[in-house]
Amino acid sequence: MSFYEPDKIVCNGSLFRLFITKEQIDKRVAALAEQVNSDYKDKKPIFIGVLNGAFIFLADLMRHVSIPCEVDFIKLSSYGDDKVSTGHVTELKELDADVEGRHVILIEDIIDTGLSMKYMVDRIQEKNPASVSVLTLLHKPDATKHFVNIDYVGFQIPTHFVLGYGMDYAQEGRNLAQIYVIDDVT
Ligand code: IMP
Ligand code: MG
């Protein structure tokens, strides 16, 4: 199988360079799934992925999950087509699953200001789940504006714009197999 994994990439006029390799991602994703396997044994968790960004990460994560589980998606938008958050969340697709009494694991590609995840946690809590935890591949701790408790983190990264492995710049670049960082940082 071949993946799309160049060292540098121009996306919508901005240059990005390789930041987290496919091997590093695969290893971390498998380790996160192992933690879920042991923490949620006998709990049949439901993963709720935040579209669009989390679709590739969640698909890979689930293939390492060996306990009974379910999946559903919600679609939010906070970025528009820019590199900075618009500061408000729009719900573009609501949740279909009934999560009352369920153990919910919210899945994000990246937590930046925390706005989207705070919105998610608040929305899910209203539905009386048995528990809610947060699992994100990437976290930019220095960008936090809205605090949320994060239970599982793949990688903590500096506050720079990243691309690939599901994450986009103006909707492009999601198909990159590795994670890239904008190249205006030294
Ligand atoms: P937050 O609401 O500010 O935490 O932003 C979360 C959402 O913004 C994520 O789910 C991503 O979709 C998007 N996002 C945040 N940072 C980046 C980035 O560096 N690259 C691509 N998308 C990002
Ligand atoms: Mg997202």
mmCIF file of N, CA and C in Angstrom, residues 27-121:
data_model
loop_
_atom_site.group_PDB
_atom_site.id
_atom_site.type_symbol
_atom_site.label_atom_id
_atom_site.label_comp_id
_atom_site.label_asym_id
_atom_site.label_seq_id
_atom_site.Cartn_x
_atom_site.Cartn_y
_atom_site.Cartn_z
ATOM 1 N N LYS A 27 2.461 4.543 16.144
ATOM 2 C CA LYS A 27 2.834 4.049 17.467
ATOM 3 C C LYS A 27 1.965 4.660 18.575
ATOM 4 N N ARG A 28 1.743 5.966 18.469
ATOM 5 C CA ARG A 28 0.950 6.670 19.485
ATOM 6 C C ARG A 28 -0.514 6.249 19.429
ATOM 7 N N VAL A 29 -1.031 6.098 18.200
ATOM 8 C CA VAL A 29 -2.439 5.713 18.035
ATOM 9 C C VAL A 29 -2.673 4.330 18.655
ATOM 10 N N ALA A 30 -1.751 3.414 18.406
ATOM 11 C CA ALA A 30 -1.880 2.061 18.976
ATOM 12 C C ALA A 30 -1.821 2.116 20.503
ATOM 13 N N ALA A 31 -0.939 2.976 21.048
ATOM 14 C CA ALA A 31 -0.807 3.080 22.508
ATOM 15 C C ALA A 31 -2.075 3.680 23.135
ATOM 16 N N LEU A 32 -2.656 4.692 22.463
ATOM 17 C CA LEU A 32 -3.901 5.287 22.969
ATOM 18 C C LEU A 32 -5.018 4.243 22.995
ATOM 19 N N ALA A 33 -5.097 3.437 21.935
ATOM 20 C CA ALA A 33 -6.136 2.398 21.872
ATOM 21 C C ALA A 33 -5.937 1.369 22.979
ATOM 22 N N GLU A 34 -4.687 1.047 23.276
ATOM 23 C CA GLU A 34 -4.411 0.096 24.363
ATOM 24 C C GLU A 34 -4.917 0.637 25.697
ATOM 25 N N GLN A 35 -4.720 1.948 25.920
ATOM 26 C CA GLN A 35 -5.225 2.566 27.158
ATOM 27 C C GLN A 35 -6.747 2.454 27.229
ATOM 28 N N VAL A 36 -7.402 2.717 26.091
ATOM 29 C CA VAL A 36 -8.868 2.613 26.044
ATOM 30 C C VAL A 36 -9.281 1.160 26.303
ATOM 31 N N ASN A 37 -8.589 0.220 25.687
ATOM 32 C CA ASN A 37 -8.926 -1.200 25.886
ATOM 33 C C ASN A 37 -8.907 -1.571 27.363
ATOM 34 N N SER A 38 -7.926 -1.047 28.087
ATOM 35 C CA SER A 38 -7.868 -1.440 29.490
ATOM 36 C C SER A 38 -8.815 -0.594 30.358
ATOM 37 N N ASP A 39 -8.952 0.711 30.065
ATOM 38 C CA ASP A 39 -9.824 1.558 30.895
ATOM 39 C C ASP A 39 -11.320 1.276 30.684
ATOM 40 N N TYR A 40 -11.679 0.786 29.503
ATOM 41 C CA TYR A 40 -13.104 0.619 29.163
ATOM 42 C C TYR A 40 -13.536 -0.834 28.996
ATOM 43 N N LYS A 41 -12.718 -1.736 29.494
ATOM 44 C CA LYS A 41 -13.055 -3.151 29.458
ATOM 45 C C LYS A 41 -14.433 -3.313 30.111
ATOM 46 N N ASP A 42 -15.357 -4.018 29.480
ATOM 47 C CA ASP A 42 -16.714 -4.268 30.013
ATOM 48 C C ASP A 42 -17.605 -3.024 30.059
ATOM 49 N N LYS A 43 -17.216 -1.928 29.409
ATOM 50 C CA LYS A 43 -18.049 -0.713 29.462
ATOM 51 C C LYS A 43 -18.704 -0.375 28.120
ATOM 52 N N LYS A 44 -18.347 -1.076 27.067
ATOM 53 C CA LYS A 44 -18.848 -0.809 25.706
ATOM 54 C C LYS A 44 -18.963 0.689 25.430
ATOM 55 N N PRO A 45 -17.828 1.370 25.319
ATOM 56 C CA PRO A 45 -17.872 2.820 25.096
ATOM 57 C C PRO A 45 -18.439 3.177 23.722
ATOM 58 N N ILE A 46 -18.924 4.401 23.620
ATOM 59 C CA ILE A 46 -19.279 4.926 22.294
ATOM 60 C C ILE A 46 -18.326 6.076 21.982
ATOM 61 N N PHE A 47 -17.616 5.928 20.869
ATOM 62 C CA PHE A 47 -16.721 6.989 20.404
ATOM 63 C C PHE A 47 -17.554 7.994 19.626
ATOM 64 N N ILE A 48 -17.369 9.261 19.939
ATOM 65 C CA ILE A 48 -18.027 10.297 19.144
ATOM 66 C C ILE A 48 -16.947 11.158 18.522
ATOM 67 N N GLY A 49 -16.821 11.029 17.219
ATOM 68 C CA GLY A 49 -15.794 11.763 16.485
ATOM 69 C C GLY A 49 -16.317 13.105 16.032
ATOM 70 N N VAL A 50 -15.431 14.106 16.066
ATOM 71 C CA VAL A 50 -15.807 15.438 15.597
ATOM 72 C C VAL A 50 -15.351 15.578 14.140
ATOM 73 N N LEU A 51 -16.347 15.678 13.252
ATOM 74 C CA LEU A 51 -16.058 15.837 11.828
ATOM 75 C C LEU A 51 -15.701 17.284 11.522
ATOM 76 N N ASN A 52 -14.904 17.584 10.445
ATOM 77 C CA ASN A 52 -14.356 16.557 9.579
ATOM 78 C C ASN A 52 -13.022 16.012 10.092
ATOM 79 N N GLY A 53 -12.301 16.825 10.863
ATOM 80 C CA GLY A 53 -10.896 16.547 11.158
ATOM 81 C C GLY A 53 -10.580 15.183 11.743
ATOM 82 N N ALA A 54 -11.492 14.622 12.569
ATOM 83 C CA ALA A 54 -11.142 13.415 13.328
ATOM 84 C C ALA A 54 -11.368 12.107 12.566
ATOM 85 N N PHE A 55 -11.814 12.177 11.319
ATOM 86 C CA PHE A 55 -12.255 10.922 10.680
ATOM 87 C C PHE A 55 -11.125 9.935 10.426
ATOM 88 N N ILE A 56 -9.958 10.414 10.063
ATOM 89 C CA ILE A 56 -8.849 9.489 9.773
ATOM 90 C C ILE A 56 -8.288 8.941 11.082
ATOM 91 N N PHE A 57 -8.076 9.809 12.042
ATOM 92 C CA PHE A 57 -7.564 9.390 13.351
ATOM 93 C C PHE A 57 -8.496 8.368 13.997
ATOM 94 N N LEU A 58 -9.791 8.653 14.004
ATOM 95 C CA LEU A 58 -10.736 7.742 14.657
ATOM 96 C C LEU A 58 -10.778 6.393 13.937
ATOM 97 N N ALA A 59 -10.697 6.423 12.618
ATOM 98 C CA ALA A 59 -10.696 5.158 11.862
ATOM 99 C C ALA A 59 -9.480 4.316 12.235
ATOM 100 N N ASP A 60 -8.323 4.951 12.353
ATOM 101 C CA ASP A 60 -7.111 4.211 12.726
ATOM 102 C C ASP A 60 -7.177 3.743 14.174
ATOM 103 N N LEU A 61 -7.636 4.624 15.053
ATOM 104 C CA LEU A 61 -7.740 4.283 16.478
ATOM 105 C C LEU A 61 -8.636 3.059 16.674
ATOM 106 N N MET A 62 -9.811 3.082 16.045
ATOM 107 C CA MET A 62 -10.779 1.998 16.236
ATOM 108 C C MET A 62 -10.259 0.646 15.793
ATOM 109 N N ARG A 63 -9.347 0.656 14.810
ATOM 110 C CA ARG A 63 -8.818 -0.628 14.336
ATOM 111 C C ARG A 63 -7.878 -1.268 15.337
ATOM 112 N N HIS A 64 -7.488 -0.496 16.374
ATOM 113 C CA HIS A 64 -6.668 -1.065 17.450
ATOM 114 C C HIS A 64 -7.501 -1.348 18.696
ATOM 115 N N VAL A 65 -8.789 -0.996 18.661
ATOM 116 C CA VAL A 65 -9.640 -1.215 19.835
ATOM 117 C C VAL A 65 -10.190 -2.637 19.758
ATOM 118 N N SER A 66 -9.964 -3.416 20.817
ATOM 119 C CA SER A 66 -10.330 -4.837 20.786
ATOM 120 C C SER A 66 -11.472 -5.168 21.733
ATOM 121 N N ILE A 67 -12.091 -4.151 22.336
ATOM 122 C CA ILE A 67 -13.245 -4.374 23.204
ATOM 123 C C ILE A 67 -14.506 -3.974 22.430
ATOM 124 N N PRO A 68 -15.694 -4.440 22.830
ATOM 125 C CA PRO A 68 -16.914 -4.016 22.142
ATOM 126 C C PRO A 68 -17.068 -2.492 22.241
ATOM 127 N N CYS A 69 -17.430 -1.852 21.139
ATOM 128 C CA CYS A 69 -17.568 -0.392 21.124
ATOM 129 C C CYS A 69 -18.490 0.023 19.988
ATOM 130 N N GLU A 70 -18.919 1.278 20.038
ATOM 131 C CA GLU A 70 -19.755 1.832 18.967
ATOM 132 C C GLU A 70 -19.154 3.161 18.530
ATOM 133 N N VAL A 71 -19.650 3.695 17.437
ATOM 134 C CA VAL A 71 -19.130 4.977 16.954
ATOM 135 C C VAL A 71 -20.253 5.841 16.380
ATOM 136 N N ASP A 72 -20.137 7.127 16.572
ATOM 137 C CA ASP A 72 -21.044 8.078 15.915
ATOM 138 C C ASP A 72 -20.260 9.376 15.694
ATOM 139 N N PHE A 73 -20.851 10.299 14.961
ATOM 140 C CA PHE A 73 -20.147 11.537 14.621
ATOM 141 C C PHE A 73 -21.033 12.749 14.837
ATOM 142 N N ILE A 74 -20.349 13.856 15.134
ATOM 143 C CA ILE A 74 -21.023 15.147 15.185
ATOM 144 C C ILE A 74 -20.172 16.047 14.282
ATOM 145 N N LYS A 75 -20.778 17.034 13.676
ATOM 146 C CA LYS A 75 -19.976 17.897 12.808
ATOM 147 C C LYS A 75 -20.042 19.327 13.305
ATOM 148 N N LEU A 76 -18.879 19.869 13.607
ATOM 149 C CA LEU A 76 -18.781 21.241 14.104
ATOM 150 C C LEU A 76 -17.906 22.050 13.166
ATOM 151 N N SER A 77 -18.081 23.346 13.198
ATOM 152 C CA SER A 77 -17.180 24.221 12.470
ATOM 153 C C SER A 77 -16.849 25.418 13.334
ATOM 154 N N SER A 78 -15.548 25.685 13.506
ATOM 155 C CA SER A 78 -15.166 26.898 14.244
ATOM 156 C C SER A 78 -14.121 27.694 13.480
ATOM 157 N N TYR A 79 -13.568 27.099 12.433
ATOM 158 C CA TYR A 79 -12.444 27.717 11.744
ATOM 159 C C TYR A 79 -12.795 28.427 10.448
ATOM 160 N N GLY A 80 -13.952 28.122 9.853
ATOM 161 C CA GLY A 80 -14.191 28.633 8.510
ATOM 162 C C GLY A 80 -13.072 28.142 7.624
ATOM 163 N N ASP A 81 -12.548 28.975 6.745
ATOM 164 C CA ASP A 81 -11.467 28.534 5.867
ATOM 165 C C ASP A 81 -10.140 29.161 6.243
ATOM 166 N N ASP A 82 -10.043 29.665 7.473
ATOM 167 C CA ASP A 82 -8.840 30.393 7.843
ATOM 168 C C ASP A 82 -7.966 29.563 8.779
ATOM 169 N N LYS A 83 -6.801 30.142 9.169
ATOM 170 C CA LYS A 83 -5.905 29.436 10.078
ATOM 171 C C LYS A 83 -6.186 29.805 11.542
ATOM 172 N N VAL A 84 -7.111 30.713 11.777
ATOM 173 C CA VAL A 84 -7.470 31.060 13.162
ATOM 174 C C VAL A 84 -8.953 30.829 13.412
ATOM 175 N N SER A 85 -9.232 30.403 14.640
ATOM 176 C CA SER A 85 -10.605 30.094 15.028
ATOM 177 C C SER A 85 -11.484 31.338 14.927
ATOM 178 N N THR A 86 -12.741 31.149 14.476
ATOM 179 C CA THR A 86 -13.661 32.284 14.387
ATOM 180 C C THR A 86 -14.176 32.672 15.765
ATOM 181 N N GLY A 87 -13.995 31.787 16.759
ATOM 182 C CA GLY A 87 -14.409 32.105 18.121
ATOM 183 C C GLY A 87 -15.824 31.676 18.457
ATOM 184 N N HIS A 88 -16.554 31.163 17.504
ATOM 185 C CA HIS A 88 -17.843 30.561 17.855
ATOM 186 C C HIS A 88 -18.041 29.252 17.097
ATOM 187 N N VAL A 89 -18.834 28.368 17.692
ATOM 188 C CA VAL A 89 -19.005 27.022 17.154
ATOM 189 C C VAL A 89 -20.351 26.910 16.450
ATOM 190 N N THR A 90 -20.353 26.339 15.260
ATOM 191 C CA THR A 90 -21.599 26.056 14.562
ATOM 192 C C THR A 90 -21.744 24.541 14.472
ATOM 193 N N GLU A 91 -22.928 24.033 14.817
ATOM 194 C CA GLU A 91 -23.169 22.591 14.739
ATOM 195 C C GLU A 91 -23.764 22.287 13.374
ATOM 196 N N LEU A 92 -23.009 21.572 12.544
ATOM 197 C CA LEU A 92 -23.434 21.324 11.168
ATOM 198 C C LEU A 92 -24.130 19.976 11.007
ATOM 199 N N LYS A 93 -23.813 19.052 11.920
ATOM 200 C CA LYS A 93 -24.525 17.758 11.938
ATOM 201 C C LYS A 93 -24.649 17.340 13.391
ATOM 202 N N GLU A 94 -25.871 17.076 13.830
ATOM 203 C CA GLU A 94 -26.025 16.698 15.229
ATOM 204 C C GLU A 94 -25.835 15.198 15.420
ATOM 205 N N LEU A 95 -25.766 14.818 16.695
ATOM 206 C CA LEU A 95 -25.543 13.426 17.054
ATOM 207 C C LEU A 95 -26.812 12.608 16.802
ATOM 208 N N ASP A 96 -26.673 11.388 16.248
ATOM 209 C CA ASP A 96 -27.828 10.497 16.062
ATOM 210 C C ASP A 96 -27.998 9.552 17.240
ATOM 211 N N ALA A 97 -26.887 9.108 17.811
ATOM 212 C CA ALA A 97 -26.934 8.092 18.868
ATOM 213 C C ALA A 97 -27.575 8.625 20.142
ATOM 214 N N ASP A 98 -28.219 7.721 20.875
ATOM 215 C CA ASP A 98 -28.734 8.045 22.206
ATOM 216 C C ASP A 98 -27.629 7.716 23.201
ATOM 217 N N VAL A 99 -27.086 8.729 23.859
ATOM 218 C CA VAL A 99 -25.929 8.492 24.728
ATOM 219 C C VAL A 99 -26.304 8.471 26.216
ATOM 220 N N GLU A 100 -27.606 8.529 26.496
ATOM 221 C CA GLU A 100 -28.025 8.478 27.910
ATOM 222 C C GLU A 100 -27.546 7.164 28.542
ATOM 223 N N GLY A 101 -26.867 7.286 29.677
ATOM 224 C CA GLY A 101 -26.379 6.099 30.382
ATOM 225 C C GLY A 101 -25.163 5.431 29.758
ATOM 226 N N ARG A 102 -24.629 6.023 28.695
ATOM 227 C CA ARG A 102 -23.493 5.406 27.998
ATOM 228 C C ARG A 102 -22.165 6.024 28.417
ATOM 229 N N HIS A 103 -21.094 5.249 28.218
ATOM 230 C CA HIS A 103 -19.744 5.761 28.448
ATOM 231 C C HIS A 103 -19.247 6.360 27.127
ATOM 232 N N VAL A 104 -19.162 7.670 27.104
ATOM 233 C CA VAL A 104 -18.844 8.400 25.866
ATOM 234 C C VAL A 104 -17.367 8.803 25.856
ATOM 235 N N ILE A 105 -16.726 8.571 24.715
ATOM 236 C CA ILE A 105 -15.351 9.068 24.527
ATOM 237 C C ILE A 105 -15.378 10.026 23.331
ATOM 238 N N LEU A 106 -15.143 11.301 23.613
ATOM 239 C CA LEU A 106 -15.144 12.310 22.548
ATOM 240 C C LEU A 106 -13.781 12.319 21.873
ATOM 241 N N ILE A 107 -13.791 12.280 20.548
ATOM 242 C CA ILE A 107 -12.540 12.141 19.791
ATOM 243 C C ILE A 107 -12.309 13.367 18.918
ATOM 244 N N GLU A 108 -11.185 14.018 19.138
ATOM 245 C CA GLU A 108 -10.794 15.168 18.303
ATOM 246 C C GLU A 108 -9.456 14.901 17.639
ATOM 247 N N ASP A 109 -9.264 15.515 16.491
ATOM 248 C CA ASP A 109 -7.939 15.513 15.861
ATOM 249 C C ASP A 109 -7.005 16.428 16.649
ATOM 250 N N ILE A 110 -7.516 17.608 17.023
ATOM 251 C CA ILE A 110 -6.660 18.593 17.693
ATOM 252 C C ILE A 110 -7.488 19.505 18.582
ATOM 253 N N ILE A 111 -6.979 19.773 19.767
ATOM 254 C CA ILE A 111 -7.597 20.764 20.648
ATOM 255 C C ILE A 111 -6.672 21.972 20.684
ATOM 256 N N ASP A 112 -7.220 23.099 20.251
ATOM 257 C CA ASP A 112 -6.453 24.334 20.108
ATOM 258 C C ASP A 112 -6.877 25.285 21.236
ATOM 259 N N THR A 113 -7.867 26.141 21.000
ATOM 260 C CA THR A 113 -8.323 27.028 22.074
ATOM 261 C C THR A 113 -9.172 26.283 23.108
ATOM 262 N N GLY A 114 -9.717 25.127 22.716
ATOM 263 C CA GLY A 114 -10.590 24.354 23.604
ATOM 264 C C GLY A 114 -12.068 24.652 23.387
ATOM 265 N N LEU A 115 -12.351 25.641 22.529
ATOM 266 C CA LEU A 115 -13.737 26.062 22.306
ATOM 267 C C LEU A 115 -14.626 24.910 21.818
ATOM 268 N N SER A 116 -14.181 24.209 20.776
ATOM 269 C CA SER A 116 -15.007 23.135 20.201
ATOM 270 C C SER A 116 -15.238 22.029 21.211
ATOM 271 N N MET A 117 -14.168 21.629 21.911
ATOM 272 C CA MET A 117 -14.318 20.517 22.843
ATOM 273 C C MET A 117 -15.162 20.900 24.048
ATOM 274 N N LYS A 118 -15.053 22.141 24.492
ATOM 275 C CA LYS A 118 -15.895 22.580 25.606
ATOM 276 C C LYS A 118 -17.366 22.528 25.187
ATOM 277 N N TYR A 119 -17.643 22.978 23.975
ATOM 278 C CA TYR A 119 -18.999 22.925 23.434
ATOM 279 C C TYR A 119 -19.503 21.475 23.409
ATOM 280 N N MET A 120 -18.649 20.578 22.920
ATOM 281 C CA MET A 120 -19.005 19.151 22.825
ATOM 282 C C MET A 120 -19.323 18.557 24.193
ATOM 283 N N VAL A 121 -18.421 18.794 25.144
ATOM 284 C CA VAL A 121 -18.597 18.217 26.477
ATOM 285 C C VAL A 121 -19.908 18.721 27.085
#
